[in-house]
Coordinates of C-alpha atoms in Angstrom, one line a residue:
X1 CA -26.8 14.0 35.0
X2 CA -26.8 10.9 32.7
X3 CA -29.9 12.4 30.7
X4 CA -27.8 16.1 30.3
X5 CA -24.8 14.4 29.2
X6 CA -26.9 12.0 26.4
X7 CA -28.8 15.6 25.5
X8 CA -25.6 17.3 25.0
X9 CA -24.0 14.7 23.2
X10 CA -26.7 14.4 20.7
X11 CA -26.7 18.3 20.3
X12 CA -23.5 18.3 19.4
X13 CA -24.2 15.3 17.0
X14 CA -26.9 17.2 14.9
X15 CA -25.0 20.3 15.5
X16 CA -22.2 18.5 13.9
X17 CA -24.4 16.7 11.2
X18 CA -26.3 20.0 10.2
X19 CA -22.9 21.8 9.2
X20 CA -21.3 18.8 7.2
X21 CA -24.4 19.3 5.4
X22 CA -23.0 22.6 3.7
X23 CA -23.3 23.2 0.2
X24 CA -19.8 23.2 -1.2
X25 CA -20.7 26.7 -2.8
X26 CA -20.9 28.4 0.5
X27 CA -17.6 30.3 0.6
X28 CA -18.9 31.8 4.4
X29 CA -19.4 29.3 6.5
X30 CA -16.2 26.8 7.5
X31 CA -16.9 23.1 7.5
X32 CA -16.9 20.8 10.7
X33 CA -13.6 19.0 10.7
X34 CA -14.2 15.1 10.2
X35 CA -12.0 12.7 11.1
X36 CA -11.4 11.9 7.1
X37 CA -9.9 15.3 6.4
X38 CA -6.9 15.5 8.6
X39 CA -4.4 13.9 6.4
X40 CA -4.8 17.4 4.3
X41 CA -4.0 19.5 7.4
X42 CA -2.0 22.3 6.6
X43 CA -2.4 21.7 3.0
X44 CA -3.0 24.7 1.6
X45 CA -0.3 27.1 4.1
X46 CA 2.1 27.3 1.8
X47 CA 0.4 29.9 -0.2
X48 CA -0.5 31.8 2.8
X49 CA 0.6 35.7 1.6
X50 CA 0.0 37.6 -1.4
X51 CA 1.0 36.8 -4.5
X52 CA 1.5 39.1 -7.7
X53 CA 2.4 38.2 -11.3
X54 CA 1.1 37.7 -14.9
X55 CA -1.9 34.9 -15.8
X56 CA -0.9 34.4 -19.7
X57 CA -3.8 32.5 -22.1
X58 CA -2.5 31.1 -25.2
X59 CA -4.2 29.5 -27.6
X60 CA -3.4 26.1 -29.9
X61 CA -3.1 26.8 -33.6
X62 CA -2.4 23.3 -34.1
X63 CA -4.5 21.4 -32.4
X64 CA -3.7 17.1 -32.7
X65 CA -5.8 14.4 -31.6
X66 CA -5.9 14.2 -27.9
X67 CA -4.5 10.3 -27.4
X68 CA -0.7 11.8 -28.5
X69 CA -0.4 13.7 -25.4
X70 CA -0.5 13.1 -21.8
X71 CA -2.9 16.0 -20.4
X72 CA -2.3 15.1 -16.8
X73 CA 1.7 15.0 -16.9
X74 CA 2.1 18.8 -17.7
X75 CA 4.9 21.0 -17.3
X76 CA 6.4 24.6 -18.3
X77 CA 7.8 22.6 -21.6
X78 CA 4.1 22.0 -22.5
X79 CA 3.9 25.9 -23.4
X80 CA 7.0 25.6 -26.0
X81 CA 4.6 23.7 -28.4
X82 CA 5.0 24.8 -32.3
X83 CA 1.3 26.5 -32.9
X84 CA 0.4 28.3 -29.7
X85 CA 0.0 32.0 -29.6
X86 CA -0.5 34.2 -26.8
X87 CA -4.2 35.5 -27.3
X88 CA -4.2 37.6 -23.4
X89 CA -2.2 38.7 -20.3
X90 CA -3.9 39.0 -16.8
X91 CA -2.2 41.1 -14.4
X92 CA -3.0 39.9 -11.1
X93 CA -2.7 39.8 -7.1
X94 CA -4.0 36.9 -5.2
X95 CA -4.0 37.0 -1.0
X96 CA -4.3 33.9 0.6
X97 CA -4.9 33.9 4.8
X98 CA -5.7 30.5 6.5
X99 CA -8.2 30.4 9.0
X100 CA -7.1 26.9 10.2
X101 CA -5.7 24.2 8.6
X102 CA -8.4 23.1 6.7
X103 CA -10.0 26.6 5.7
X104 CA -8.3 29.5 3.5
X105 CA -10.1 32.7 1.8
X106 CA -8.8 34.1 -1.1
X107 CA -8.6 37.7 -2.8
X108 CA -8.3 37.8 -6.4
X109 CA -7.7 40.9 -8.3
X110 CA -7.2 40.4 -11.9
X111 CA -6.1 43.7 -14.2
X112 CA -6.4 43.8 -17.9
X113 CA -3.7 45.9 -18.9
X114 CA -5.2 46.7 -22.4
X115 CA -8.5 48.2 -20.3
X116 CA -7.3 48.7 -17.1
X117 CA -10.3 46.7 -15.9
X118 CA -10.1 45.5 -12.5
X119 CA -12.3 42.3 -11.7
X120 CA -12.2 41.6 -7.7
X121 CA -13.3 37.7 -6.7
X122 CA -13.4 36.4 -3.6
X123 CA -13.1 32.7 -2.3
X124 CA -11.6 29.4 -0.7
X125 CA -9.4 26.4 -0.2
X126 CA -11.2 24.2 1.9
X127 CA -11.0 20.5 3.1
X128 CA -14.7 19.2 2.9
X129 CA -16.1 15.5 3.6
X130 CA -12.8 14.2 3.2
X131 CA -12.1 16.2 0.0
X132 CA -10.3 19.3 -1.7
X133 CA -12.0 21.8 -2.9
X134 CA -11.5 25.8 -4.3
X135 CA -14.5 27.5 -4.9
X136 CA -14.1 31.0 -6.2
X137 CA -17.2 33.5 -6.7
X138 CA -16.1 35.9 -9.6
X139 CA -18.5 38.8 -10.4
X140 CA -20.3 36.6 -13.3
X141 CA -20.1 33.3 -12.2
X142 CA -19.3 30.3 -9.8
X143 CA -15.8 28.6 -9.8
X144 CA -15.9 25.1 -8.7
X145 CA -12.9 23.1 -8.8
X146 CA -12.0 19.6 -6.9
X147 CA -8.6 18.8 -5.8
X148 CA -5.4 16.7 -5.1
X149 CA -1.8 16.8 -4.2
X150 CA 1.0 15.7 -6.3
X151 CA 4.9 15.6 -4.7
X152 CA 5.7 18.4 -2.5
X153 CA 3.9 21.8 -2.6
X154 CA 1.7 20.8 -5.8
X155 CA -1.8 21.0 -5.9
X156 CA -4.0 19.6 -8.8
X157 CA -7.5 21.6 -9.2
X158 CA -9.7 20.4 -11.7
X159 CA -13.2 20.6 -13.0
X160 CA -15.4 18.7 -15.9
X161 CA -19.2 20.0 -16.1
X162 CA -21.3 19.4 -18.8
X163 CA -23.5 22.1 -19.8
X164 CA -22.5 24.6 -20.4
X165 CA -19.2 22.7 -21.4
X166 CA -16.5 23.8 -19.0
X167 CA -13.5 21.2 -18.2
X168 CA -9.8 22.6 -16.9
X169 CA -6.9 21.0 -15.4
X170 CA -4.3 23.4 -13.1
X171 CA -0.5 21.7 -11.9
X172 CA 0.1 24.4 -9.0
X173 CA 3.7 24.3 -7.8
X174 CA 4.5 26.8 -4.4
X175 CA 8.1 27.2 -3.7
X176 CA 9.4 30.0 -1.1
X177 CA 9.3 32.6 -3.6
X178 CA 7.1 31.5 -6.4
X179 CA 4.1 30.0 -7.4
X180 CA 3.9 28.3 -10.5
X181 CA 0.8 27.6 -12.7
X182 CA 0.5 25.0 -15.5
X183 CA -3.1 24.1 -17.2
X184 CA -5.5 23.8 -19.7
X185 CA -9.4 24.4 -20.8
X186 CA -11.9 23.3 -22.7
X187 CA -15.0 25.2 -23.3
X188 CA -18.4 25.1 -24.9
X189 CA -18.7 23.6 -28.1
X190 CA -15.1 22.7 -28.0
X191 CA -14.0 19.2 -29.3
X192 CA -12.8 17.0 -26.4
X193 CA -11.3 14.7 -28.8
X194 CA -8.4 17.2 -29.5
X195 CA -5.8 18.4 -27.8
X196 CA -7.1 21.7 -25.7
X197 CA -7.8 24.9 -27.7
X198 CA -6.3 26.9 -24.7
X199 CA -3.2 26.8 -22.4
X200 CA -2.6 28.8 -19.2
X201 CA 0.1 29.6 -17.8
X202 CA 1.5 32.1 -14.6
X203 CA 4.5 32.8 -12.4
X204 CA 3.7 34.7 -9.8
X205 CA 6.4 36.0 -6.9
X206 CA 5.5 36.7 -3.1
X207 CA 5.1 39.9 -2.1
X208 CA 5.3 38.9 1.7

């Protein structure tokens, strides 16, 4: 009886051990809870619904060295800046359903309105080793983004790779009602030492 309970317990161990070992690309499978991730339970179930509104890009026209702003202390008042124009509009529906409290998919359907183009991605919120993480597969490419919680219902996502040059910064606020998006991006063969070439922002209202 003593050798079947050691077997079992070590089963469980490397069962355990094998799925921690997930890539954090793998959008399928849901992490093994550890005990390092339960201070984010039920982060992410306040945007449990669907979601529908307008993703605007603008651009900066008058760019400034980046030292005379604070890029991580960003609000709606960021987007009143003298120089930036509104280069596109994304029409789009985003359904969020937790699995538990550690593990969301997401539905995104993002509509061009000047092409009608639909672009469908699919993804996920999940806690992993301790951490936060959305990781979005879009037709053309991977979306990695780490994360972090700021006051009540804000998420920070963020990402900084290298090559190809890809680095954005997202403030997500989630009220009842509405889900509010603040951020920024730079791109390849953008200079870092400037303030960002483009701003994003979006308002989008629960549907249910």
């Amino acid at each position: 009886m003593k050798r079947l309970f050691i077997y079992v317990v070590c089963l469980f161990w490397v069962s355990s051990s094998c799925q921690n070992k997930l890539p954090i690309e793998d959008i399928n499978a849901v992490p093994v809870t550890s005990l390092k991730d339960k201070k984010y339970a039920n982060v992410f179930s306040i945007l449990d619904g669907i979601w529908k509104g307008q993703f605007l890009i603008f651009e900066d026209q008058k760019r400034v060295p980046k030292s005379e702003i604070d890029l991580k202390n960003i609000s709606f008042a960021n987007l009143q800046k003298d120089g930036l124009k509104q280069i596109n509009s994304i029409d789009v529906e985003q359904i969020y359903a937790s699995e538990n409290p550690y593990f969301q998919r997401v539905t995104i359907t993002d509509t061009y309105p000047d092409t009608g183009q639909k672009i469908i991605s699919n993804g996920v919120n999940k806690i992993q080793d301790g951490r936060m993480w959305c990781v979005v597969q879009k037709p053309d490419e991977m979306v990695i983004h780490n994360g972090s919680t700021e006051e009540e219902n804000t998420i920070i996502w963020w990402r900084n790779e290298k090559s190809p040059q890809r680095i954005e910064y997202f403030k997500e606020t989630v009220s009842k009602d509405f889900y509010e998006i603040v951020g920024w991006g730079y791109y390849q063969g953008d200079d870092i030492k400037r303030s960002p070439p483009l701003w994003f922002y979006a308002k989008y209202q629960r549907q249910k």
